[in-house]
Amino acid sequence: MYFNQKLKGLMQLFKISNSKLARGINVDASLVSRWKSGERAMSPSSPHVPAIASFFLGLNAYHYQQEFLDYILKHQLPDDMIQDEGRRIHALADWLVSDEPFNLDAALHEPQSPAHTQNIIANIAGLMNTDSLPKLPDISNQAAGITRISHNPGVQASFEKFDGIEGKRQAVLNFLIEVVKSDRKQDLLLHSEDDMTWLTGDRQYTLIWASLLKQIIESGHSITIIHVVDRQREEIMNALTYWMPLHLAGQIDSFYFPRYVESPVKRTLFIARGQSAIAAWNVSDSKKLTTFFYRDLDAISTFESMYEAHLSQCRRLFSVFSRQNGMQLIESGYDLRQKSGTVFNMRSQLNSLLLPKACLTKTLEDNLINPNKQQMIKVMLEHQELFFRKLRDEDYYDIIPVAILDQLERFGRAEVDSCLLCLTEPWIMDSESTIIWIEETIHALKKYEHYHLYLSDQTPGLEDINVNIIYKENNGALFSPSTS
């Protein structure tokens, strides 16, 4: 196995230090050093292997760096799977621990020979000698032939033009109004790299925009958004503030481009498939902004292709779950747990996964109301098995308020996390089950060195924020209300 050579080569190619990789995968820098030197062998089944693969695939790569990763992945995956994030991580992880030697030159262009370099220099020197340059033809004697060349105009097309930020706002309103009035279900594709001031700078406009978008969602239209996540924190929170309620209202999919680099030219694309499109390109330092509104089907089709090409390189930013899509919630939690990394779980209850299997099954059987009930129970039990399996190698931190001990002592009963279990009503365990639950928690602390339980005082300023947070390091986070 050439793992140490491959790791060393990747780190040199991406200019990654031991400490940076160590922080990225949550290990000590000395361990990375031993991996590179070959002093510490890497087990093919180690969770560190996919963590390393995920780290490099998530970097903002230069072209030559991405070229090498693409070379590896294209030899590991068929074309129809090359954009699947999970398969990409799996493929790169397999390559890291395979017997295939590290060969950077096989993917990147071979270094040019000294003779080739000398030829380039000689050619440049020749261009500086005007006497040796080829003479341009004298076209005066050929002018008569030019008249025989036909001038064929292209197909005429039309568009509407809107100037300035007010013009952009009006164009977007016109776009949304047309969708609201449409008799057929629309598929909207939205993306804007521009400063969000055009949307949030005028409260009255924002309310009108939100109202129209809510009508669109309630009418059954679907929306796909590519967000820019390289913005300031305040801009990100503003975007979530406006989009989260709309996610709760209907069918919206949110994505982001992981290797976004801010460009001096900001692009905006709003597309209603087969109906209309808004396009704008705004230069950062320019006060001139022009927005174009197209209804030409060929132009719309071109913009759709541009959007889909960009979307194929994106990752999902966040999803919103309700009891109506509880199955997706449980599956998403299971998929997140499968990835490598430390878990931090800030909650207001004991961990439901520490319930005895029979007790967890009975709780779900008695209280879960869903057409996919049996499948949901099956996945939840698989999640519980995965939870204990992961505790052999990966840290898991439960952080609960110290006040929960007072409640247990006073009432002798504990509430389960009804939201993450997709229960329709809050459920409080009886005294006997609560005692067993506490005993199982203590047993886990004794048996698994990677399981940690912290009791914390209420963080100042968060007293009224009733939320549970599950954070999977370098992978994702799941937020849920702590009360149903």
Tab-separated table of C-alpha atoms in Angstrom:
chain	number	residue	atom	x	y	z
A	1	MET	CA	0.000	0.000	0.000
A	2	TYR	CA	1.332	3.419	-0.976
A	3	PHE	CA	-0.742	5.410	1.502
A	4	ASN	CA	2.139	7.458	2.937
A	5	GLN	CA	3.390	8.402	-0.551
A	6	LYS	CA	-0.085	9.426	-1.670
A	7	LEU	CA	-0.781	11.452	1.456
A	8	LYS	CA	2.587	13.194	1.200
A	9	GLY	CA	2.042	13.858	-2.514
A	10	LEU	CA	-1.453	15.287	-2.003
A	11	MET	CA	-0.266	17.536	0.809
A	12	GLN	CA	2.588	18.829	-1.351
A	13	LEU	CA	0.275	19.349	-4.329
A	14	PHE	CA	-2.277	21.286	-2.257
A	15	LYS	CA	0.406	22.944	-0.085
A	16	ILE	CA	-1.195	21.622	3.117
A	17	SER	CA	0.791	21.569	6.356
A	18	ASN	CA	0.617	18.782	8.937
A	19	SER	CA	-1.198	21.074	11.362
A	20	LYS	CA	-3.795	22.186	8.802
A	21	LEU	CA	-4.695	18.623	7.839
A	22	ALA	CA	-4.711	17.640	11.519
A	23	ARG	CA	-7.207	20.404	12.333
A	24	GLY	CA	-9.307	19.454	9.326
A	25	ILE	CA	-9.753	15.823	10.384
A	26	ASN	CA	-9.496	16.331	14.161
A	27	VAL	CA	-6.257	14.467	14.902
A	28	ASP	CA	-2.881	15.420	16.343
A	29	ALA	CA	-0.326	16.861	13.896
A	30	SER	CA	2.259	14.315	15.064
A	31	LEU	CA	-0.012	11.521	13.816
A	32	VAL	CA	-0.130	13.119	10.357
A	33	SER	CA	3.676	13.301	10.403
A	34	ARG	CA	3.931	9.586	11.231
A	35	TRP	CA	1.466	8.731	8.441
A	36	LYS	CA	3.565	10.653	5.915
A	37	SER	CA	6.829	9.047	6.980
A	38	GLY	CA	5.302	5.568	7.004
A	39	GLU	CA	6.128	5.167	10.687
A	40	ARG	CA	2.404	4.721	11.404
A	41	ALA	CA	0.544	2.416	9.001
A	42	MET	CA	-2.992	3.339	8.008
A	43	SER	CA	-5.639	0.637	8.263
A	44	PRO	CA	-7.837	0.527	5.117
A	45	SER	CA	-10.905	0.392	7.381
A	46	SER	CA	-9.882	3.390	9.509
A	47	PRO	CA	-12.444	6.238	9.618
A	48	HIS	CA	-9.510	8.606	9.080
A	49	VAL	CA	-9.257	7.515	5.425
A	50	PRO	CA	-12.652	8.893	4.278
A	51	ALA	CA	-12.070	11.918	6.524
A	52	ILE	CA	-8.840	12.682	4.637
A	53	ALA	CA	-10.601	12.138	1.296
A	54	SER	CA	-13.429	14.474	2.329
A	55	PHE	CA	-10.898	17.097	3.455
A	56	PHE	CA	-9.103	17.258	0.093
A	57	LEU	CA	-12.320	17.140	-1.950
A	58	GLY	CA	-13.671	20.061	0.069
A	59	LEU	CA	-10.696	22.346	-0.566
A	60	ASN	CA	-10.941	25.394	-2.795
A	61	ALA	CA	-8.629	23.910	-5.426
A	62	TYR	CA	-6.656	25.573	-8.176
A	63	HIS	CA	-7.123	24.197	-11.688
A	64	TYR	CA	-4.029	21.982	-11.648
A	65	GLN	CA	-4.984	20.591	-8.223
A	66	GLN	CA	-8.547	19.852	-9.291
A	67	GLU	CA	-7.171	18.297	-12.483
A	68	PHE	CA	-5.320	15.680	-10.454
A	69	LEU	CA	-8.355	14.833	-8.300
A	70	ASP	CA	-10.520	14.580	-11.427
A	71	TYR	CA	-7.983	12.224	-12.984
A	72	ILE	CA	-8.215	9.887	-9.986
A	73	LEU	CA	-12.008	10.024	-9.769
A	74	LYS	CA	-12.531	9.466	-13.504
A	75	HIS	CA	-10.539	6.239	-13.212
A	76	GLN	CA	-12.617	5.147	-10.197
A	77	LEU	CA	-16.169	6.189	-11.107
A	78	PRO	CA	-18.464	6.065	-14.159
A	79	ASP	CA	-19.464	9.429	-15.615
A	80	ASP	CA	-22.991	9.314	-14.173
A	81	MET	CA	-21.586	9.040	-10.612
A	82	ILE	CA	-18.723	11.517	-10.841
A	83	GLN	CA	-20.701	14.343	-9.177
A	84	ASP	CA	-22.114	12.259	-6.310
A	85	GLU	CA	-20.393	13.600	-3.180
A	86	GLY	CA	-20.565	10.359	-1.234
A	87	ARG	CA	-19.190	8.295	-4.110
A	88	ARG	CA	-16.403	10.840	-4.715
A	89	ILE	CA	-15.277	10.531	-1.088
A	90	HIS	CA	-15.515	6.738	-1.243
A	91	ALA	CA	-13.534	6.621	-4.523
A	92	LEU	CA	-10.726	8.870	-3.292
A	93	ALA	CA	-10.579	6.920	-0.011
A	94	ASP	CA	-10.267	3.649	-1.962
A	95	TRP	CA	-7.446	5.137	-4.043
A	96	LEU	CA	-5.591	6.285	-0.918
A	97	VAL	CA	-5.383	2.745	0.473
A	98	SER	CA	-5.042	0.916	-2.859
A	99	ASP	CA	-1.879	-0.728	-4.206
A	100	GLU	CA	-1.771	1.756	-7.083
A	101	PRO	CA	1.418	3.858	-6.790
A	102	PHE	CA	1.331	7.634	-6.571
A	103	ASN	CA	1.983	9.081	-10.039
A	104	LEU	CA	1.401	12.814	-10.260
A	105	ASP	CA	2.807	13.109	-13.787
A	106	ALA	CA	0.229	10.652	-15.092
A	107	ALA	CA	-2.518	13.152	-14.358
A	108	LEU	CA	-0.760	16.465	-14.828
A	109	HIS	CA	1.127	17.508	-17.926
A	110	GLU	CA	4.653	16.090	-18.066
A	111	PRO	CA	7.393	18.653	-17.369
A	112	GLN	CA	8.723	20.044	-20.630
A	113	SER	CA	12.258	19.134	-21.613
A	114	PRO	CA	15.035	21.768	-21.601
A	115	ALA	CA	15.170	21.537	-25.417
A	116	HIS	CA	11.471	22.362	-25.633
A	117	THR	CA	11.965	25.350	-23.322
A	118	GLN	CA	14.853	26.570	-25.479
A	119	ASN	CA	12.647	26.377	-28.573
A	120	ILE	CA	10.001	28.531	-26.883
A	121	ILE	CA	12.608	31.154	-25.947
A	122	ALA	CA	14.006	31.121	-29.497
A	123	ASN	CA	10.521	31.617	-30.953
A	124	ILE	CA	9.837	34.578	-28.635
A	125	ALA	CA	13.180	36.111	-29.606
A	126	GLY	CA	12.258	35.692	-33.263
A	127	LEU	CA	9.004	37.566	-32.748
A	128	MET	CA	11.003	40.542	-31.482
A	129	ASN	CA	12.871	40.738	-34.787
A	130	THR	CA	10.479	42.608	-37.098
A	131	ASP	CA	12.558	41.748	-40.175
A	132	SER	CA	11.906	38.068	-39.660
A	133	LEU	CA	8.160	38.399	-39.113
A	134	PRO	CA	5.928	37.198	-41.968
A	135	LYS	CA	4.546	40.048	-44.069
A	136	LEU	CA	0.832	40.753	-43.911
A	137	PRO	CA	-0.822	40.366	-47.306
A	138	ASP	CA	-1.694	43.508	-49.243
A	139	ILE	CA	-5.484	43.398	-49.343
A	140	SER	CA	-5.872	46.357	-51.687
A	141	ASN	CA	-5.653	44.035	-54.680
A	142	GLN	CA	-8.199	41.692	-53.100
A	143	ALA	CA	-10.854	44.281	-52.249
A	144	ALA	CA	-12.967	43.224	-55.172
A	145	GLY	CA	-13.246	39.747	-53.724
A	146	ILE	CA	-14.548	41.065	-50.405
A	147	THR	CA	-17.692	42.356	-52.070
A	148	ARG	CA	-18.610	38.786	-52.948
A	149	ILE	CA	-18.617	37.714	-49.247
A	150	SER	CA	-22.205	37.701	-48.011
A	151	HIS	CA	-23.227	39.366	-44.729
A	152	ASN	CA	-25.807	37.100	-43.071
A	153	PRO	CA	-27.530	38.614	-40.020
A	154	GLY	CA	-28.482	36.417	-37.069
A	155	VAL	CA	-32.015	35.738	-35.887
A	156	GLN	CA	-33.563	38.821	-34.300
A	157	ALA	CA	-34.578	38.389	-30.658
A	158	SER	CA	-35.939	40.788	-28.072
A	159	PHE	CA	-35.583	41.414	-24.364
A	160	GLU	CA	-36.588	44.000	-21.788
A	161	LYS	CA	-33.943	46.157	-20.117
A	162	PHE	CA	-34.133	47.527	-16.557
A	163	ASP	CA	-31.604	50.038	-15.221
A	164	GLY	CA	-30.256	50.405	-11.691
A	165	ILE	CA	-31.210	48.675	-8.463
A	166	GLU	CA	-34.823	49.847	-8.740
A	167	GLY	CA	-34.936	48.401	-12.225
A	168	LYS	CA	-33.654	45.068	-10.935
A	169	ARG	CA	-36.308	45.042	-8.232
A	170	GLN	CA	-39.021	45.743	-10.793
A	171	ALA	CA	-37.729	43.038	-13.131
A	172	VAL	CA	-37.847	40.490	-10.291
A	173	LEU	CA	-41.386	41.556	-9.336
A	174	ASN	CA	-42.513	41.184	-12.959
A	175	PHE	CA	-40.893	37.743	-13.053
A	176	LEU	CA	-42.642	36.593	-9.855
A	177	ILE	CA	-46.018	38.061	-10.856
A	178	GLU	CA	-45.925	36.144	-14.146
A	179	VAL	CA	-45.245	32.909	-12.254
A	180	VAL	CA	-48.096	33.622	-9.811
A	181	LYS	CA	-50.467	34.127	-12.763
A	182	SER	CA	-49.248	31.022	-14.590
A	183	ASP	CA	-51.762	28.193	-14.976
A	184	ARG	CA	-49.103	25.480	-15.042
A	185	LYS	CA	-46.692	24.384	-12.347
A	186	GLN	CA	-43.345	26.122	-12.740
A	187	ASP	CA	-39.807	25.048	-11.881
A	188	LEU	CA	-37.851	28.117	-10.745
A	189	LEU	CA	-34.042	28.254	-10.771
A	190	LEU	CA	-32.568	31.121	-8.729
A	191	HIS	CA	-29.003	32.316	-8.203
A	192	SER	CA	-27.533	35.720	-7.365
A	193	GLU	CA	-23.943	36.605	-6.520
A	194	ASP	CA	-24.855	40.274	-6.231
A	195	ASP	CA	-24.971	42.219	-2.994
A	196	MET	CA	-28.223	41.326	-1.204
A	197	THR	CA	-29.054	45.009	-0.741
A	198	TRP	CA	-31.316	44.884	-3.778
A	199	LEU	CA	-33.524	42.457	-1.813
A	200	THR	CA	-33.096	43.503	1.817
A	201	GLY	CA	-32.373	47.224	1.501
A	202	ASP	CA	-36.044	48.227	1.191
A	203	ARG	CA	-38.287	46.609	3.801
A	204	GLN	CA	-41.494	47.306	1.862
A	205	TYR	CA	-40.023	45.670	-1.232
A	206	THR	CA	-38.826	42.676	0.809
A	207	LEU	CA	-42.335	42.122	2.187
A	208	ILE	CA	-43.852	42.248	-1.315
A	209	TRP	CA	-41.178	39.879	-2.629
A	210	ALA	CA	-41.758	37.433	0.254
A	211	SER	CA	-45.525	37.570	-0.228
A	212	LEU	CA	-45.254	36.753	-3.933
A	213	LEU	CA	-42.787	33.956	-3.296
A	214	LYS	CA	-45.048	32.492	-0.610
A	215	GLN	CA	-47.945	32.500	-3.092
A	216	ILE	CA	-45.736	30.730	-5.623
A	217	ILE	CA	-44.788	28.029	-3.111
A	218	GLU	CA	-48.350	27.553	-1.875
A	219	SER	CA	-49.466	27.124	-5.495
A	220	GLY	CA	-47.210	24.091	-5.795
A	221	HIS	CA	-44.351	25.539	-7.829
A	222	SER	CA	-40.861	24.225	-7.026
A	223	ILE	CA	-37.772	26.369	-6.410
A	224	THR	CA	-34.066	25.557	-6.598
A	225	ILE	CA	-31.628	28.099	-5.150
A	226	ILE	CA	-27.850	28.254	-5.392
A	227	HIS	CA	-26.694	30.350	-2.428
A	228	VAL	CA	-23.383	32.154	-2.119
A	229	VAL	CA	-21.904	31.094	1.236
A	230	ASP	CA	-18.734	33.179	1.068
A	231	ARG	CA	-20.613	36.257	2.218
A	232	GLN	CA	-20.269	38.053	5.534
A	233	ARG	CA	-21.940	36.283	8.475
A	234	GLU	CA	-24.645	38.966	8.647
A	235	GLU	CA	-25.529	38.386	4.989
A	236	ILE	CA	-25.747	34.633	5.541
A	237	MET	CA	-28.054	35.107	8.528
A	238	ASN	CA	-30.207	37.568	6.586
A	239	ALA	CA	-30.520	35.041	3.767
A	240	LEU	CA	-31.538	32.314	6.228
A	241	THR	CA	-33.987	34.702	7.891
A	242	TYR	CA	-35.786	35.277	4.591
A	243	TRP	CA	-35.509	31.776	3.139
A	244	MET	CA	-36.117	29.526	6.176
A	245	PRO	CA	-39.844	30.374	6.559
A	246	LEU	CA	-40.302	29.770	2.841
A	247	HIS	CA	-38.579	26.391	3.133
A	248	LEU	CA	-41.098	25.480	5.808
A	249	ALA	CA	-43.938	26.508	3.491
A	250	GLY	CA	-43.171	24.282	0.535
A	251	GLN	CA	-40.825	22.674	-1.940
A	252	ILE	CA	-37.476	24.498	-1.996
A	253	ASP	CA	-34.029	22.991	-2.505
A	254	SER	CA	-31.002	25.015	-1.362
A	255	PHE	CA	-27.477	24.408	-2.664
A	256	TYR	CA	-24.087	26.125	-2.541
A	257	PHE	CA	-20.904	26.027	-4.616
A	258	PRO	CA	-18.112	24.706	-2.340
A	259	ARG	CA	-15.219	26.317	-4.228
A	260	TYR	CA	-16.719	29.777	-4.600
A	261	VAL	CA	-14.209	32.567	-5.205
A	262	GLU	CA	-15.549	36.097	-5.256
A	263	SER	CA	-15.507	37.516	-8.768
A	264	PRO	CA	-15.444	41.207	-9.760
A	265	VAL	CA	-18.416	40.413	-12.009
A	266	LYS	CA	-21.534	39.413	-10.050
A	267	ARG	CA	-24.027	37.231	-11.911
A	268	THR	CA	-27.763	36.949	-11.321
A	269	LEU	CA	-29.946	34.292	-12.970
A	270	PHE	CA	-33.651	33.864	-12.233
A	271	ILE	CA	-35.265	31.298	-14.533
A	272	ALA	CA	-38.792	29.939	-14.921
A	273	ARG	CA	-38.200	26.864	-17.060
A	274	GLY	CA	-39.529	27.305	-20.571
A	275	GLN	CA	-41.192	30.614	-19.747
A	276	SER	CA	-38.852	33.492	-18.834
A	277	ALA	CA	-35.435	34.407	-17.482
A	278	ILE	CA	-33.761	37.351	-15.769
A	279	ALA	CA	-30.027	37.826	-16.268
A	280	ALA	CA	-27.700	40.496	-14.903
A	281	TRP	CA	-23.939	40.941	-14.694
A	282	ASN	CA	-22.870	43.619	-12.257
A	283	VAL	CA	-19.287	44.868	-11.937
A	284	SER	CA	-18.379	45.359	-8.267
A	285	ASP	CA	-16.893	48.839	-8.598
A	286	SER	CA	-19.454	50.093	-11.095
A	287	LYS	CA	-22.577	52.009	-10.166
A	288	LYS	CA	-24.192	51.002	-13.447
A	289	LEU	CA	-26.462	47.980	-13.178
A	290	THR	CA	-28.560	46.642	-16.029
A	291	THR	CA	-30.958	43.712	-15.727
A	292	PHE	CA	-32.271	41.897	-18.799
A	293	PHE	CA	-35.624	40.102	-18.982
A	294	TYR	CA	-35.922	37.373	-21.634
A	295	ARG	CA	-38.916	35.484	-22.976
A	296	ASP	CA	-37.115	34.088	-26.023
A	297	LEU	CA	-37.167	30.290	-25.660
A	298	ASP	CA	-33.677	29.794	-27.109
A	299	ALA	CA	-32.217	32.336	-24.685
A	300	ILE	CA	-34.065	30.719	-21.776
A	301	SER	CA	-32.782	27.281	-22.794
A	302	THR	CA	-29.210	28.621	-22.870
A	303	PHE	CA	-29.571	30.096	-19.377
A	304	GLU	CA	-31.059	26.817	-18.120
A	305	SER	CA	-27.993	24.939	-19.408
A	306	MET	CA	-25.673	27.439	-17.700
A	307	TYR	CA	-27.566	27.062	-14.418
A	308	GLU	CA	-27.607	23.257	-14.548
A	309	ALA	CA	-23.865	23.126	-15.297
A	310	HIS	CA	-23.246	25.258	-12.204
A	311	LEU	CA	-25.714	23.245	-10.099
A	312	SER	CA	-23.952	19.977	-10.994
A	313	GLN	CA	-20.887	21.243	-9.094
A	314	CYS	CA	-22.870	22.310	-6.008
A	315	ARG	CA	-23.696	20.658	-2.696
A	316	ARG	CA	-26.865	20.847	-0.656
A	317	LEU	CA	-26.719	23.774	1.785
A	318	PHE	CA	-29.552	22.846	4.129
A	319	SER	CA	-32.864	21.018	4.231
A	320	VAL	CA	-35.964	21.676	6.289
A	321	PHE	CA	-37.942	18.765	7.720
A	322	SER	CA	-41.402	18.531	9.209
A	323	ARG	CA	-43.489	15.592	10.382
A	324	GLN	CA	-44.711	15.276	6.797
A	325	ASN	CA	-41.217	14.282	5.643
A	326	GLY	CA	-40.056	12.565	8.820
A	327	MET	CA	-38.620	9.654	6.844
A	328	GLN	CA	-36.179	12.002	5.096
A	329	LEU	CA	-35.232	13.474	8.484
A	330	ILE	CA	-34.348	10.077	9.943
A	331	GLU	CA	-32.460	9.049	6.786
A	332	SER	CA	-30.545	12.344	6.714
A	333	GLY	CA	-29.548	11.914	10.361
A	334	TYR	CA	-28.386	8.381	9.594
A	335	ASP	CA	-26.376	9.512	6.545
A	336	LEU	CA	-24.749	12.301	8.556
A	337	ARG	CA	-23.763	9.851	11.307
A	338	GLN	CA	-22.128	7.545	8.750
A	339	LYS	CA	-19.545	10.192	7.880
A	340	SER	CA	-16.311	10.383	9.826
A	341	GLY	CA	-15.884	13.014	12.503
A	342	THR	CA	-16.555	13.942	16.102
A	343	VAL	CA	-20.193	14.586	17.072
A	344	PHE	CA	-21.318	17.325	19.464
A	345	ASN	CA	-24.930	16.983	20.584
A	346	MET	CA	-26.350	19.892	22.594
A	347	ARG	CA	-29.748	18.761	23.808
A	348	SER	CA	-32.321	19.263	26.521
A	349	GLN	CA	-33.003	15.539	27.038
A	350	LEU	CA	-31.022	12.358	27.537
A	351	ASN	CA	-29.850	10.727	24.319
A	352	SER	CA	-32.691	8.638	22.871
A	353	LEU	CA	-30.180	6.340	21.152
A	354	LEU	CA	-29.111	5.152	24.621
A	355	LEU	CA	-32.548	3.695	25.296
A	356	PRO	CA	-32.548	-0.125	25.308
A	357	LYS	CA	-33.516	-1.408	21.861
A	358	ALA	CA	-36.789	-2.895	23.117
A	359	CYS	CA	-37.714	0.332	24.902
A	360	LEU	CA	-36.898	2.498	21.869
A	361	THR	CA	-38.893	0.175	19.608
A	362	LYS	CA	-41.936	0.239	21.911
A	363	THR	CA	-41.783	4.033	22.202
A	364	LEU	CA	-41.824	4.358	18.411
A	365	GLU	CA	-44.480	1.662	17.948
A	366	ASP	CA	-46.813	3.340	20.457
A	367	ASN	CA	-46.307	6.991	19.502
A	368	LEU	CA	-45.151	7.267	15.891
A	369	ILE	CA	-47.936	8.135	13.463
A	370	ASN	CA	-46.700	7.955	9.886
A	371	PRO	CA	-47.525	5.886	6.776
A	372	ASN	CA	-43.838	4.855	6.672
A	373	LYS	CA	-43.855	3.913	10.351
A	374	GLN	CA	-42.245	0.463	10.076
A	375	GLN	CA	-39.525	1.640	7.702
A	376	MET	CA	-38.804	4.614	9.978
A	377	ILE	CA	-38.468	2.301	12.990
A	378	LYS	CA	-36.133	0.055	10.975
A	379	VAL	CA	-33.848	2.977	10.023
A	380	MET	CA	-33.914	4.355	13.581
A	381	LEU	CA	-32.768	0.998	14.972
A	382	GLU	CA	-30.029	0.869	12.315
A	383	HIS	CA	-29.060	4.359	13.447
A	384	GLN	CA	-28.797	3.096	17.026
A	385	GLU	CA	-26.547	0.207	15.946
A	386	LEU	CA	-24.367	2.632	13.971
A	387	PHE	CA	-24.191	4.931	17.012
A	388	PHE	CA	-22.629	2.202	19.167
A	389	ARG	CA	-20.381	0.993	16.344
A	390	LYS	CA	-18.967	4.484	15.812
A	391	LEU	CA	-18.256	4.860	19.546
A	392	ARG	CA	-15.403	2.369	19.141
A	393	ASP	CA	-13.331	4.898	17.170
A	394	GLU	CA	-15.009	8.324	17.179
A	395	ASP	CA	-15.788	10.791	19.947
A	396	TYR	CA	-19.393	11.677	20.735
A	397	TYR	CA	-20.197	14.521	23.141
A	398	ASP	CA	-23.645	14.871	24.710
A	399	ILE	CA	-24.129	18.279	26.364
A	400	ILE	CA	-27.247	18.588	28.512
A	401	PRO	CA	-28.371	21.217	31.044
A	402	VAL	CA	-27.538	20.421	34.651
A	403	ALA	CA	-31.134	21.347	35.487
A	404	ILE	CA	-32.235	18.040	33.970
A	405	LEU	CA	-30.922	16.300	37.108
A	406	ASP	CA	-33.251	18.386	39.271
A	407	GLN	CA	-36.177	17.448	37.027
A	408	LEU	CA	-35.298	13.755	37.183
A	409	GLU	CA	-34.990	13.894	40.971
A	410	ARG	CA	-38.225	15.842	41.375
A	411	PHE	CA	-40.452	13.989	38.909
A	412	GLY	CA	-38.598	10.703	38.357
A	413	ARG	CA	-39.509	10.784	34.667
A	414	ALA	CA	-37.697	11.937	31.511
A	415	GLU	CA	-38.951	13.257	28.177
A	416	VAL	CA	-37.688	11.775	24.910
A	417	ASP	CA	-36.572	13.895	21.960
A	418	SER	CA	-39.961	13.760	20.266
A	419	CYS	CA	-38.909	16.005	17.370
A	420	LEU	CA	-35.972	13.899	16.169
A	421	LEU	CA	-38.044	10.754	16.731
A	422	CYS	CA	-40.791	12.354	14.594
A	423	LEU	CA	-43.446	11.875	17.283
A	424	THR	CA	-46.621	13.902	16.914
A	425	GLU	CA	-46.836	14.682	20.633
A	426	PRO	CA	-44.309	15.079	23.478
A	427	TRP	CA	-43.679	11.749	25.173
A	428	ILE	CA	-42.527	11.319	28.769
A	429	MET	CA	-41.170	7.933	29.799
A	430	ASP	CA	-42.601	6.222	32.866
A	431	SER	CA	-40.459	6.003	36.007
A	432	GLU	CA	-39.273	2.446	35.369
A	433	SER	CA	-38.168	3.215	31.789
A	434	THR	CA	-36.498	6.433	32.952
A	435	ILE	CA	-34.394	4.535	35.509
A	436	ILE	CA	-33.338	2.034	32.822
A	437	TRP	CA	-32.489	4.946	30.500
A	438	ILE	CA	-30.253	6.550	33.155
A	439	GLU	CA	-28.568	3.202	33.851
A	440	GLU	CA	-27.876	2.688	30.133
A	441	THR	CA	-26.354	6.173	29.928
A	442	ILE	CA	-24.045	5.404	32.862
A	443	HIS	CA	-23.170	2.054	31.276
A	444	ALA	CA	-22.206	3.782	27.998
A	445	LEU	CA	-19.946	6.198	29.885
A	446	LYS	CA	-18.140	3.275	31.512
A	447	LYS	CA	-17.929	1.050	28.436
A	448	TYR	CA	-17.030	3.528	25.680
A	449	GLU	CA	-14.060	5.824	26.176
A	450	HIS	CA	-15.243	7.863	23.177
A	451	TYR	CA	-18.630	8.677	24.716
A	452	HIS	CA	-18.659	11.875	26.786
A	453	LEU	CA	-21.482	13.467	28.767
A	454	TYR	CA	-21.236	17.073	29.920
A	455	LEU	CA	-23.641	18.840	32.263
A	456	SER	CA	-23.726	22.569	31.619
A	457	ASP	CA	-25.281	25.644	33.124
A	458	GLN	CA	-27.603	27.581	30.832
A	459	THR	CA	-25.522	29.763	28.530
A	460	PRO	CA	-26.315	33.441	29.229
A	461	GLY	CA	-28.536	34.862	26.527
A	462	LEU	CA	-29.809	31.464	25.366
A	463	GLU	CA	-32.416	30.895	28.061
A	464	ASP	CA	-35.326	31.371	25.658
A	465	ILE	CA	-33.827	29.485	22.704
A	466	ASN	CA	-35.333	26.005	22.865
A	467	VAL	CA	-33.233	24.165	20.309
A	468	ASN	CA	-31.266	20.936	20.081
A	469	ILE	CA	-28.110	20.980	17.945
A	470	ILE	CA	-26.280	17.963	16.540
A	471	TYR	CA	-22.993	19.000	14.939
A	472	LYS	CA	-20.925	16.509	12.934
A	473	GLU	CA	-17.471	18.024	12.683
A	474	ASN	CA	-16.614	19.202	9.142
A	475	ASN	CA	-19.784	17.603	7.748
A	476	GLY	CA	-23.009	19.256	8.864
A	477	ALA	CA	-25.357	20.268	11.638
A	478	LEU	CA	-28.926	19.394	12.520
A	479	PHE	CA	-31.115	21.866	14.416
A	480	SER	CA	-34.419	20.857	15.987
A	481	PRO	CA	-36.787	22.399	18.538
A	482	SER	CA	-36.321	20.942	22.004
A	483	THR	CA	-40.075	20.957	22.551
A	484	SER	CA	-42.776	19.743	20.166
